[in-house]
Amino acid sequence: MSLAGILYGGYEALLANEIKDKPVPSHVAIIMDGNRRFAKKHGLAYYYGHFKGADTTEKVLDWSFDLGIKQLTVYAFSTENFERTDEEKNRIFELIGIKFDKICIDERTHKRRMRVRVVGNIDQLPPSLRTSAKHAEEITKNYDGVYLNVALAYGGRQELIDAARKMSWKIRTGELYLKDINEDTISNNLYPASGSMPCVDLIIRTGGDERISNFLPWQANGNECAAYFCAPFWPEFRRIDFLRAIRTYQTREHERQKNTVMRIVKLLSYYGLVEVEDVISISRKFIKIPKEEVIKILHELSYHNAVMHNMIKW
């Protein structure tokens, strides 16, 4: 093995150990950008980039499963992508259809009990791709181990428009009343419907651009999810890049938990010296956090803040 390979393996092991035993995101969404630029960089036809990118997607599925991530959403084809040439669109549609067909017979799908769902307006897709997508959904519809959501013919603004139209029609037919509309109502009318796509915890974008491109605005923005932007084009995306993204989520999650615990301590301090058990009890009601993690955060806050230290009765 080369020196570069040894160093890479060591760094990958270091990252894996760093994120071990820490919370992982339940729902990761990925903007897989850079396929065409990757092909251009290597002097190859654009469709080579799409084929290599599809291979990367399979690897990420494996990495996600290994870490215990419940939901993975991949941005496979946006509404803006319809502006590309017919030749490129047909190549992409053919490739995606092949991957759907492969999912149906892949033993990993059934061993993991992976449910496949298409997110988007599939009526805009060619019949052959619609058939492959619906077949994958049908084959896996009873699975609930992990979820693969494939965003096809998807645009975040269009999703909200379509949801508004659905609710408008339901109001018109008496199925829904205006006064009953709330966040859950909107969620239940988004793709793929029935509120089955939870809030996003982490968005990853490859290719160097730091924007989320009209991707899952309702599911991501309302949850104030973490975002990880990286330079590698999608076909170049490595496991160390994925682990770095998870680390970014964990860092943000730790800061969020720390801020919540700190506010609880300050609130309880108005009633006298703060009991550690009270902080633990209240913290676990607001955020899903182990008792040991609350104690760790309290020690961290006390160490760096003398005022905070004096508030707490150990």
C-alpha positions as YAML, in Angstrom:
chain: A
units: angstrom
residues:
- id: 1
  name: MET
  ca: [0.00, 0.00, 0.00]
- id: 2
  name: SER
  ca: [1.23, 3.50, -0.83]
- id: 3
  name: LEU
  ca: [2.02, 6.10, 1.81]
- id: 4
  name: ALA
  ca: [-1.03, 8.09, 0.68]
- id: 5
  name: GLY
  ca: [-3.19, 5.00, 1.14]
- id: 6
  name: ILE
  ca: [-1.82, 4.39, 4.62]
- id: 7
  name: LEU
  ca: [-2.42, 8.01, 5.63]
- id: 8
  name: TYR
  ca: [-5.93, 7.94, 4.19]
- id: 9
  name: GLY
  ca: [-6.77, 4.73, 6.04]
- id: 10
  name: GLY
  ca: [-5.43, 6.13, 9.29]
- id: 11
  name: TYR
  ca: [-7.39, 9.36, 8.95]
- id: 12
  name: GLU
  ca: [-10.57, 7.48, 8.07]
- id: 13
  name: ALA
  ca: [-10.17, 5.30, 11.17]
- id: 14
  name: LEU
  ca: [-9.55, 8.43, 13.27]
- id: 15
  name: LEU
  ca: [-12.75, 10.06, 11.99]
- id: 16
  name: ALA
  ca: [-14.76, 6.88, 12.53]
- id: 17
  name: ASN
  ca: [-13.54, 6.69, 16.11]
- id: 18
  name: GLU
  ca: [-14.27, 10.40, 16.67]
- id: 19
  name: ILE
  ca: [-17.96, 10.09, 15.75]
- id: 20
  name: LYS
  ca: [-18.39, 6.73, 17.46]
- id: 21
  name: ASP
  ca: [-20.89, 6.57, 20.34]
- id: 22
  name: LYS
  ca: [-22.27, 10.03, 19.48]
- id: 23
  name: PRO
  ca: [-25.73, 10.77, 18.07]
- id: 24
  name: VAL
  ca: [-26.13, 10.32, 14.32]
- id: 25
  name: PRO
  ca: [-28.70, 12.17, 12.23]
- id: 26
  name: SER
  ca: [-31.96, 10.36, 11.66]
- id: 27
  name: HIS
  ca: [-32.51, 11.94, 8.24]
- id: 28
  name: VAL
  ca: [-29.71, 12.92, 5.84]
- id: 29
  name: ALA
  ca: [-30.45, 14.65, 2.54]
- id: 30
  name: ILE
  ca: [-27.83, 14.96, -0.19]
- id: 31
  name: ILE
  ca: [-27.50, 17.31, -3.16]
- id: 32
  name: MET
  ca: [-25.32, 15.21, -5.44]
- id: 33
  name: ASP
  ca: [-23.64, 17.95, -7.46]
- id: 34
  name: GLY
  ca: [-20.70, 17.82, -9.86]
- id: 35
  name: ASN
  ca: [-21.22, 14.79, -12.10]
- id: 36
  name: ARG
  ca: [-20.76, 16.72, -15.35]
- id: 37
  name: ARG
  ca: [-17.86, 18.78, -14.02]
- id: 38
  name: PHE
  ca: [-16.16, 15.58, -12.91]
- id: 39
  name: ALA
  ca: [-16.43, 14.15, -16.43]
- id: 40
  name: LYS
  ca: [-15.15, 17.39, -17.95]
- id: 41
  name: LYS
  ca: [-12.23, 17.45, -15.52]
- id: 42
  name: HIS
  ca: [-11.17, 14.01, -16.78]
- id: 43
  name: GLY
  ca: [-11.83, 14.80, -20.44]
- id: 44
  name: LEU
  ca: [-14.69, 12.30, -20.69]
- id: 45
  name: ALA
  ca: [-18.28, 12.40, -21.96]
- id: 46
  name: TYR
  ca: [-20.78, 13.90, -19.50]
- id: 47
  name: TYR
  ca: [-22.66, 10.63, -19.02]
- id: 48
  name: TYR
  ca: [-19.52, 9.03, -17.58]
- id: 49
  name: GLY
  ca: [-19.88, 11.42, -14.64]
- id: 50
  name: HIS
  ca: [-23.47, 10.33, -14.09]
- id: 51
  name: PHE
  ca: [-22.49, 6.64, -14.11]
- id: 52
  name: LYS
  ca: [-19.67, 7.24, -11.62]
- id: 53
  name: GLY
  ca: [-22.00, 9.34, -9.49]
- id: 54
  name: ALA
  ca: [-24.52, 6.50, -9.37]
- id: 55
  name: ASP
  ca: [-21.79, 4.22, -8.02]
- id: 56
  name: THR
  ca: [-21.06, 6.78, -5.28]
- id: 57
  name: THR
  ca: [-24.74, 6.81, -4.33]
- id: 58
  name: GLU
  ca: [-24.63, 3.05, -3.73]
- id: 59
  name: LYS
  ca: [-21.59, 3.47, -1.49]
- id: 60
  name: VAL
  ca: [-23.31, 6.20, 0.52]
- id: 61
  name: LEU
  ca: [-26.28, 3.89, 1.03]
- id: 62
  name: ASP
  ca: [-23.92, 1.36, 2.59]
- id: 63
  name: TRP
  ca: [-22.20, 3.98, 4.76]
- id: 64
  name: SER
  ca: [-25.56, 5.32, 5.97]
- id: 65
  name: PHE
  ca: [-26.78, 1.87, 6.91]
- id: 66
  name: ASP
  ca: [-23.54, 1.08, 8.75]
- id: 67
  name: LEU
  ca: [-23.96, 4.22, 10.89]
- id: 68
  name: GLY
  ca: [-27.62, 3.56, 11.67]
- id: 69
  name: ILE
  ca: [-29.08, 6.46, 9.68]
- id: 70
  name: LYS
  ca: [-32.80, 5.84, 9.25]
- id: 71
  name: GLN
  ca: [-33.65, 8.08, 6.28]
- id: 72
  name: LEU
  ca: [-31.56, 9.03, 3.25]
- id: 73
  name: THR
  ca: [-32.92, 11.43, 0.64]
- id: 74
  name: VAL
  ca: [-30.98, 11.94, -2.59]
- id: 75
  name: TYR
  ca: [-31.61, 14.74, -5.08]
- id: 76
  name: ALA
  ca: [-31.51, 12.74, -8.30]
- id: 77
  name: PHE
  ca: [-33.28, 15.07, -10.76]
- id: 78
  name: SER
  ca: [-34.64, 18.55, -10.13]
- id: 79
  name: THR
  ca: [-37.33, 20.44, -12.02]
- id: 80
  name: GLU
  ca: [-34.55, 22.72, -13.30]
- id: 81
  name: ASN
  ca: [-32.80, 19.70, -14.84]
- id: 82
  name: PHE
  ca: [-35.59, 19.45, -17.42]
- id: 83
  name: GLU
  ca: [-33.85, 22.34, -19.19]
- id: 84
  name: ARG
  ca: [-30.97, 20.03, -20.20]
- id: 85
  name: THR
  ca: [-30.72, 18.47, -23.64]
- id: 86
  name: ASP
  ca: [-33.01, 15.58, -24.53]
- id: 87
  name: GLU
  ca: [-29.99, 13.33, -24.99]
- id: 88
  name: GLU
  ca: [-28.67, 14.00, -21.48]
- id: 89
  name: LYS
  ca: [-32.10, 13.70, -19.87]
- id: 90
  name: ASN
  ca: [-32.71, 10.37, -21.59]
- id: 91
  name: ARG
  ca: [-29.32, 9.06, -20.44]
- id: 92
  name: ILE
  ca: [-30.06, 10.09, -16.86]
- id: 93
  name: PHE
  ca: [-33.58, 8.63, -16.91]
- id: 94
  name: GLU
  ca: [-32.26, 5.35, -18.31]
- id: 95
  name: LEU
  ca: [-29.58, 5.17, -15.61]
- id: 96
  name: ILE
  ca: [-32.03, 5.92, -12.79]
- id: 97
  name: GLY
  ca: [-34.42, 3.28, -14.13]
- id: 98
  name: ILE
  ca: [-31.63, 0.70, -14.15]
- id: 99
  name: LYS
  ca: [-30.80, 1.54, -10.53]
- id: 100
  name: PHE
  ca: [-34.45, 1.18, -9.47]
- id: 101
  name: ASP
  ca: [-34.56, -2.24, -11.15]
- id: 102
  name: LYS
  ca: [-31.33, -3.24, -9.41]
- id: 103
  name: ILE
  ca: [-32.69, -2.18, -6.02]
- id: 104
  name: CYS
  ca: [-35.60, -4.60, -6.44]
- id: 105
  name: ILE
  ca: [-33.31, -7.63, -6.81]
- id: 106
  name: ASP
  ca: [-30.44, -6.52, -4.57]
- id: 107
  name: GLU
  ca: [-30.31, -8.74, -1.48]
- id: 108
  name: ARG
  ca: [-29.21, -5.73, 0.60]
- id: 109
  name: THR
  ca: [-32.60, -4.11, -0.02]
- id: 110
  name: HIS
  ca: [-34.46, -7.02, 1.53]
- id: 111
  name: LYS
  ca: [-31.93, -7.78, 4.25]
- id: 112
  name: ARG
  ca: [-32.07, -4.17, 5.43]
- id: 113
  name: ARG
  ca: [-35.84, -3.95, 4.86]
- id: 114
  name: MET
  ca: [-35.24, -0.77, 2.89]
- id: 115
  name: ARG
  ca: [-38.32, 1.07, 1.69]
- id: 116
  name: VAL
  ca: [-37.97, 3.11, -1.50]
- id: 117
  name: ARG
  ca: [-40.09, 6.22, -2.07]
- id: 118
  name: VAL
  ca: [-40.08, 8.68, -4.95]
- id: 119
  name: VAL
  ca: [-40.38, 12.33, -3.98]
- id: 120
  name: GLY
  ca: [-41.59, 14.64, -6.74]
- id: 121
  name: ASN
  ca: [-44.04, 15.00, -9.59]
- id: 122
  name: ILE
  ca: [-43.47, 11.67, -11.33]
- id: 123
  name: ASP
  ca: [-46.08, 12.48, -13.97]
- id: 124
  name: GLN
  ca: [-43.35, 14.57, -15.61]
- id: 125
  name: LEU
  ca: [-41.12, 11.52, -16.03]
- id: 126
  name: PRO
  ca: [-41.07, 9.18, -19.05]
- id: 127
  name: PRO
  ca: [-43.34, 6.09, -18.78]
- id: 128
  name: SER
  ca: [-40.47, 3.59, -18.54]
- id: 129
  name: LEU
  ca: [-38.93, 5.39, -15.55]
- id: 130
  name: ARG
  ca: [-42.32, 5.78, -13.86]
- id: 131
  name: THR
  ca: [-42.83, 2.03, -14.22]
- id: 132
  name: SER
  ca: [-39.43, 1.22, -12.67]
- id: 133
  name: ALA
  ca: [-39.96, 3.70, -9.83]
- id: 134
  name: LYS
  ca: [-43.45, 2.43, -9.00]
- id: 135
  name: HIS
  ca: [-42.22, -1.17, -9.10]
- id: 136
  name: ALA
  ca: [-39.46, -0.37, -6.58]
- id: 137
  name: GLU
  ca: [-42.00, 1.36, -4.34]
- id: 138
  name: GLU
  ca: [-44.41, -1.58, -4.60]
- id: 139
  name: ILE
  ca: [-41.76, -4.23, -3.90]
- id: 140
  name: THR
  ca: [-40.57, -2.42, -0.75]
- id: 141
  name: LYS
  ca: [-43.81, -0.84, 0.50]
- id: 142
  name: ASN
  ca: [-44.03, -3.06, 3.60]
- id: 143
  name: TYR
  ca: [-40.45, -2.47, 4.72]
- id: 144
  name: ASP
  ca: [-39.66, -0.14, 7.61]
- id: 145
  name: GLY
  ca: [-36.01, -0.81, 8.42]
- id: 146
  name: VAL
  ca: [-34.50, 2.13, 6.57]
- id: 147
  name: TYR
  ca: [-35.84, 4.54, 3.96]
- id: 148
  name: LEU
  ca: [-34.41, 5.69, 0.65]
- id: 149
  name: ASN
  ca: [-36.21, 8.74, -0.70]
- id: 150
  name: VAL
  ca: [-35.35, 9.55, -4.31]
- id: 151
  name: ALA
  ca: [-36.17, 13.13, -5.33]
- id: 152
  name: LEU
  ca: [-37.18, 13.02, -9.01]
- id: 153
  name: ALA
  ca: [-38.75, 15.88, -10.97]
- id: 154
  name: TYR
  ca: [-38.56, 17.65, -7.62]
- id: 155
  name: GLY
  ca: [-38.53, 21.34, -6.78]
- id: 156
  name: GLY
  ca: [-39.08, 22.69, -3.28]
- id: 157
  name: ARG
  ca: [-41.23, 25.63, -4.36]
- id: 158
  name: GLN
  ca: [-43.30, 23.42, -6.62]
- id: 159
  name: GLU
  ca: [-43.81, 20.99, -3.75]
- id: 160
  name: LEU
  ca: [-45.30, 23.79, -1.63]
- id: 161
  name: ILE
  ca: [-47.46, 24.97, -4.55]
- id: 162
  name: ASP
  ca: [-48.77, 21.45, -5.11]
- id: 163
  name: ALA
  ca: [-49.49, 21.08, -1.39]
- id: 164
  name: ALA
  ca: [-51.45, 24.35, -1.44]
- id: 165
  name: ARG
  ca: [-53.46, 23.11, -4.41]
- id: 166
  name: LYS
  ca: [-54.25, 19.82, -2.68]
- id: 167
  name: MET
  ca: [-55.44, 21.62, 0.45]
- id: 168
  name: SER
  ca: [-57.46, 24.09, -1.63]
- id: 169
  name: TRP
  ca: [-59.24, 21.23, -3.36]
- id: 170
  name: LYS
  ca: [-59.93, 19.49, -0.05]
- id: 171
  name: ILE
  ca: [-61.41, 22.71, 1.34]
- id: 172
  name: ARG
  ca: [-63.55, 23.06, -1.76]
- id: 173
  name: THR
  ca: [-64.90, 19.52, -1.43]
- id: 174
  name: GLY
  ca: [-65.47, 19.79, 2.32]
- id: 175
  name: GLU
  ca: [-62.74, 17.30, 3.21]
- id: 176
  name: LEU
  ca: [-60.73, 20.01, 5.00]
- id: 177
  name: TYR
  ca: [-61.65, 23.20, 6.86]
- id: 178
  name: LEU
  ca: [-59.54, 26.35, 6.72]
- id: 179
  name: LYS
  ca: [-59.46, 26.68, 10.51]
- id: 180
  name: ASP
  ca: [-57.94, 23.20, 10.82]
- id: 181
  name: ILE
  ca: [-54.84, 23.91, 8.71]
- id: 182
  name: ASN
  ca: [-51.61, 23.68, 10.72]
- id: 183
  name: GLU
  ca: [-48.05, 22.44, 10.22]
- id: 184
  name: ASP
  ca: [-49.12, 18.80, 10.26]
- id: 185
  name: THR
  ca: [-51.75, 19.48, 7.60]
- id: 186
  name: ILE
  ca: [-49.12, 20.96, 5.29]
- id: 187
  name: SER
  ca: [-46.69, 18.10, 5.98]
- id: 188
  name: ASN
  ca: [-49.40, 15.58, 5.15]
- id: 189
  name: ASN
  ca: [-49.87, 17.13, 1.71]
- id: 190
  name: LEU
  ca: [-46.22, 17.22, 0.69]
- id: 191
  name: TYR
  ca: [-44.42, 14.59, -1.39]
- id: 192
  name: PRO
  ca: [-44.65, 11.63, -1.00]
- id: 193
  name: ALA
  ca: [-47.73, 12.45, 1.13]
- id: 194
  name: SER
  ca: [-49.14, 11.29, 4.45]
- id: 195
  name: GLY
  ca: [-46.45, 13.15, 6.37]
- id: 196
  name: SER
  ca: [-44.09, 10.24, 5.84]
- id: 197
  name: MET
  ca: [-40.94, 12.28, 5.30]
- id: 198
  name: PRO
  ca: [-39.59, 13.60, 8.61]
- id: 199
  name: CYS
  ca: [-37.59, 16.77, 9.15]
- id: 200
  name: VAL
  ca: [-34.07, 16.78, 7.78]
- id: 201
  name: ASP
  ca: [-31.22, 16.73, 10.32]
- id: 202
  name: LEU
  ca: [-28.30, 17.15, 7.91]
- id: 203
  name: ILE
  ca: [-27.97, 18.38, 4.33]
- id: 204
  name: ILE
  ca: [-24.82, 17.52, 2.39]
- id: 205
  name: ARG
  ca: [-23.88, 19.25, -0.85]
- id: 206
  name: THR
  ca: [-20.89, 18.30, -2.97]
- id: 207
  name: GLY
  ca: [-19.24, 20.21, -5.80]
- id: 208
  name: GLY
  ca: [-18.21, 23.38, -3.97]
- id: 209
  name: ASP
  ca: [-21.42, 25.44, -4.07]
- id: 210
  name: GLU
  ca: [-22.74, 26.56, -0.68]
- id: 211
  name: ARG
  ca: [-26.49, 26.65, -1.30]
- id: 212
  name: ILE
  ca: [-29.36, 24.18, -0.95]
- id: 213
  name: SER
  ca: [-30.94, 24.79, -4.38]
- id: 214
  name: ASN
  ca: [-34.66, 24.67, -3.65]
- id: 215
  name: PHE
  ca: [-34.25, 21.33, -1.87]
- id: 216
  name: LEU
  ca: [-36.71, 20.25, 0.85]
- id: 217
  name: PRO
  ca: [-37.39, 23.81, 2.14]
- id: 218
  name: TRP
  ca: [-40.21, 22.73, 4.46]
- id: 219
  name: GLN
  ca: [-38.43, 19.70, 5.91]
- id: 220
  name: ALA
  ca: [-35.02, 21.36, 6.28]
- id: 221
  name: ASN
  ca: [-35.57, 25.01, 7.22]
- id: 222
  name: GLY
  ca: [-38.18, 24.37, 9.88]
- id: 223
  name: ASN
  ca: [-35.81, 21.98, 11.65]
- id: 224
  name: GLU
  ca: [-32.78, 24.32, 11.43]
- id: 225
  name: CYS
  ca: [-30.78, 21.37, 10.16]
- id: 226
  name: ALA
  ca: [-27.01, 21.23, 9.94]
- id: 227
  name: ALA
  ca: [-25.41, 21.75, 6.52]
- id: 228
  name: TYR
  ca: [-22.13, 20.40, 5.18]
- id: 229
  name: PHE
  ca: [-20.69, 21.79, 1.95]
- id: 230
  name: CYS
  ca: [-17.62, 20.17, 0.43]
- id: 231
  name: ALA
  ca: [-15.46, 20.66, -2.66]
- id: 232
  name: PRO
  ca: [-15.27, 17.13, -4.15]
- id: 233
  name: PHE
  ca: [-17.56, 16.46, -7.09]
- id: 234
  name: TRP
  ca: [-20.16, 13.78, -6.33]
- id: 235
  name: PRO
  ca: [-18.25, 10.92, -8.06]
- id: 236
  name: GLU
  ca: [-15.21, 11.85, -5.90]
- id: 237
  name: PHE
  ca: [-17.14, 11.87, -2.62]
- id: 238
  name: ARG
  ca: [-15.35, 9.60, -0.14]
- id: 239
  name: ARG
  ca: [-16.18, 7.99, 3.14]
- id: 240
  name: ILE
  ca: [-14.00, 10.54, 4.96]
- id: 241
  name: ASP
  ca: [-16.16, 13.31, 3.45]
- id: 242
  name: PHE
  ca: [-19.26, 11.53, 4.72]
- id: 243
  name: LEU
  ca: [-17.76, 11.09, 8.19]
- id: 244
  name: ARG
  ca: [-16.80, 14.78, 8.27]
- id: 245
  name: ALA
  ca: [-20.40, 15.66, 7.47]
- id: 246
  name: ILE
  ca: [-21.62, 13.50, 10.35]
- id: 247
  name: ARG
  ca: [-19.08, 15.19, 12.62]
- id: 248
  name: THR
  ca: [-20.47, 18.58, 11.58]
- id: 249
  name: TYR
  ca: [-23.94, 17.42, 12.60]
- id: 250
  name: GLN
  ca: [-22.67, 16.12, 15.93]
- id: 251
  name: THR
  ca: [-20.86, 19.38, 16.69]
- id: 252
  name: ARG
  ca: [-23.99, 21.39, 15.96]
- id: 253
  name: GLU
  ca: [-26.16, 18.99, 17.92]
- id: 254
  name: HIS
  ca: [-23.83, 19.22, 20.91]
- id: 255
  name: GLU
  ca: [-23.97, 23.03, 20.81]
- id: 256
  name: ARG
  ca: [-27.76, 22.91, 20.62]
- id: 257
  name: GLN
  ca: [-27.93, 20.54, 23.57]
- id: 258
  name: LYS
  ca: [-25.46, 22.64, 25.55]
- id: 259
  name: ASN
  ca: [-27.48, 25.81, 24.96]
- id: 260
  name: THR
  ca: [-30.67, 24.06, 26.03]
- id: 261
  name: VAL
  ca: [-29.09, 22.74, 29.23]
- id: 262
  name: MET
  ca: [-27.62, 26.17, 29.97]
- id: 263
  name: ARG
  ca: [-31.03, 27.84, 29.62]
- id: 264
  name: ILE
  ca: [-32.57, 25.24, 31.92]
- id: 265
  name: VAL
  ca: [-29.89, 25.87, 34.56]
- id: 266
  name: LYS
  ca: [-30.44, 29.63, 34.38]
- id: 267
  name: LEU
  ca: [-34.20, 29.20, 34.64]
- id: 268
  name: LEU
  ca: [-33.96, 26.89, 37.66]
- id: 269
  name: SER
  ca: [-31.46, 29.21, 39.35]
- id: 270
  name: TYR
  ca: [-34.25, 31.74, 39.92]
- id: 271
  name: TYR
  ca: [-35.64, 29.28, 42.47]
- id: 272
  name: GLY
  ca: [-32.38, 28.70, 44.30]
- id: 273
  name: LEU
  ca: [-29.42, 26.35, 43.96]
- id: 274
  name: VAL
  ca: [-29.87, 24.06, 40.97]
- id: 275
  name: GLU
  ca: [-30.12, 20.31, 41.57]
- id: 276
  name: VAL
  ca: [-28.34, 18.20, 38.95]
- id: 277
  name: GLU
  ca: [-31.16, 15.64, 38.88]
- id: 278
  name: ASP
  ca: [-33.68, 18.39, 38.10]
- id: 279
  name: VAL
  ca: [-31.58, 19.55, 35.15]
- id: 280
  name: ILE
  ca: [-31.32, 15.97, 33.89]
- id: 281
  name: SER
  ca: [-35.06, 15.36, 34.20]
- id: 282
  name: ILE
  ca: [-36.10, 18.57, 32.43]
- id: 283
  name: SER
  ca: [-33.42, 18.31, 29.74]
- id: 284
  name: ARG
  ca: [-34.55, 14.83, 28.76]
- id: 285
  name: LYS
  ca: [-38.11, 16.10, 28.33]
- id: 286
  name: PHE
  ca: [-37.04, 18.79, 25.85]
- id: 287
  name: ILE
  ca: [-34.28, 16.98, 23.97]
- id: 288
  name: LYS
  ca: [-33.49, 13.32, 23.42]
- id: 289
  name: ILE
  ca: [-30.29, 13.12, 25.41]
- id: 290
  name: PRO
  ca: [-28.82, 10.45, 27.71]
- id: 291
  name: LYS
  ca: [-28.33, 11.23, 31.38]
- id: 292
  name: GLU
  ca: [-24.56, 10.83, 31.01]
- id: 293
  name: GLU
  ca: [-24.49, 13.45, 28.25]
- id: 294
  name: VAL
  ca: [-26.36, 15.99, 30.41]
- id: 295
  name: ILE
  ca: [-23.83, 15.47, 33.21]
- id: 296
  name: LYS
  ca: [-20.98, 15.86, 30.74]
- id: 297
  name: ILE
  ca: [-22.44, 19.15, 29.48]
- id: 298
  name: LEU
  ca: [-22.92, 20.40, 33.05]
- id: 299
  name: HIS
  ca: [-19.27, 19.68, 33.81]
- id: 300
  name: GLU
  ca: [-18.26, 21.47, 30.61]
- id: 301
  name: LEU
  ca: [-20.36, 24.52, 31.48]
- id: 302
  name: SER
  ca: [-19.07, 24.60, 35.06]
- id: 303
  name: TYR
  ca: [-15.45, 24.32, 33.98]
- id: 304
  name: HIS
  ca: [-15.63, 27.28, 31.63]
- id: 305
  name: ASN
  ca: [-18.04, 29.46, 33.60]
- id: 306
  name: ALA
  ca: [-17.55, 30.18, 37.31]
- id: 307
  name: VAL
  ca: [-20.99, 31.76, 37.62]
- id: 308
  name: MET
  ca: [-22.58, 28.66, 36.14]
- id: 309
  name: HIS
  ca: [-20.50, 26.47, 38.46]
- id: 310
  name: ASN
  ca: [-21.85, 28.31, 41.51]
- id: 311
  name: MET
  ca: [-25.44, 27.82, 40.35]
- id: 312
  name: ILE
  ca: [-25.22, 24.02, 40.40]
- id: 313
  name: LYS
  ca: [-25.45, 21.78, 43.45]
- id: 314
  name: TRP
  ca: [-23.30, 18.73, 42.70]
...
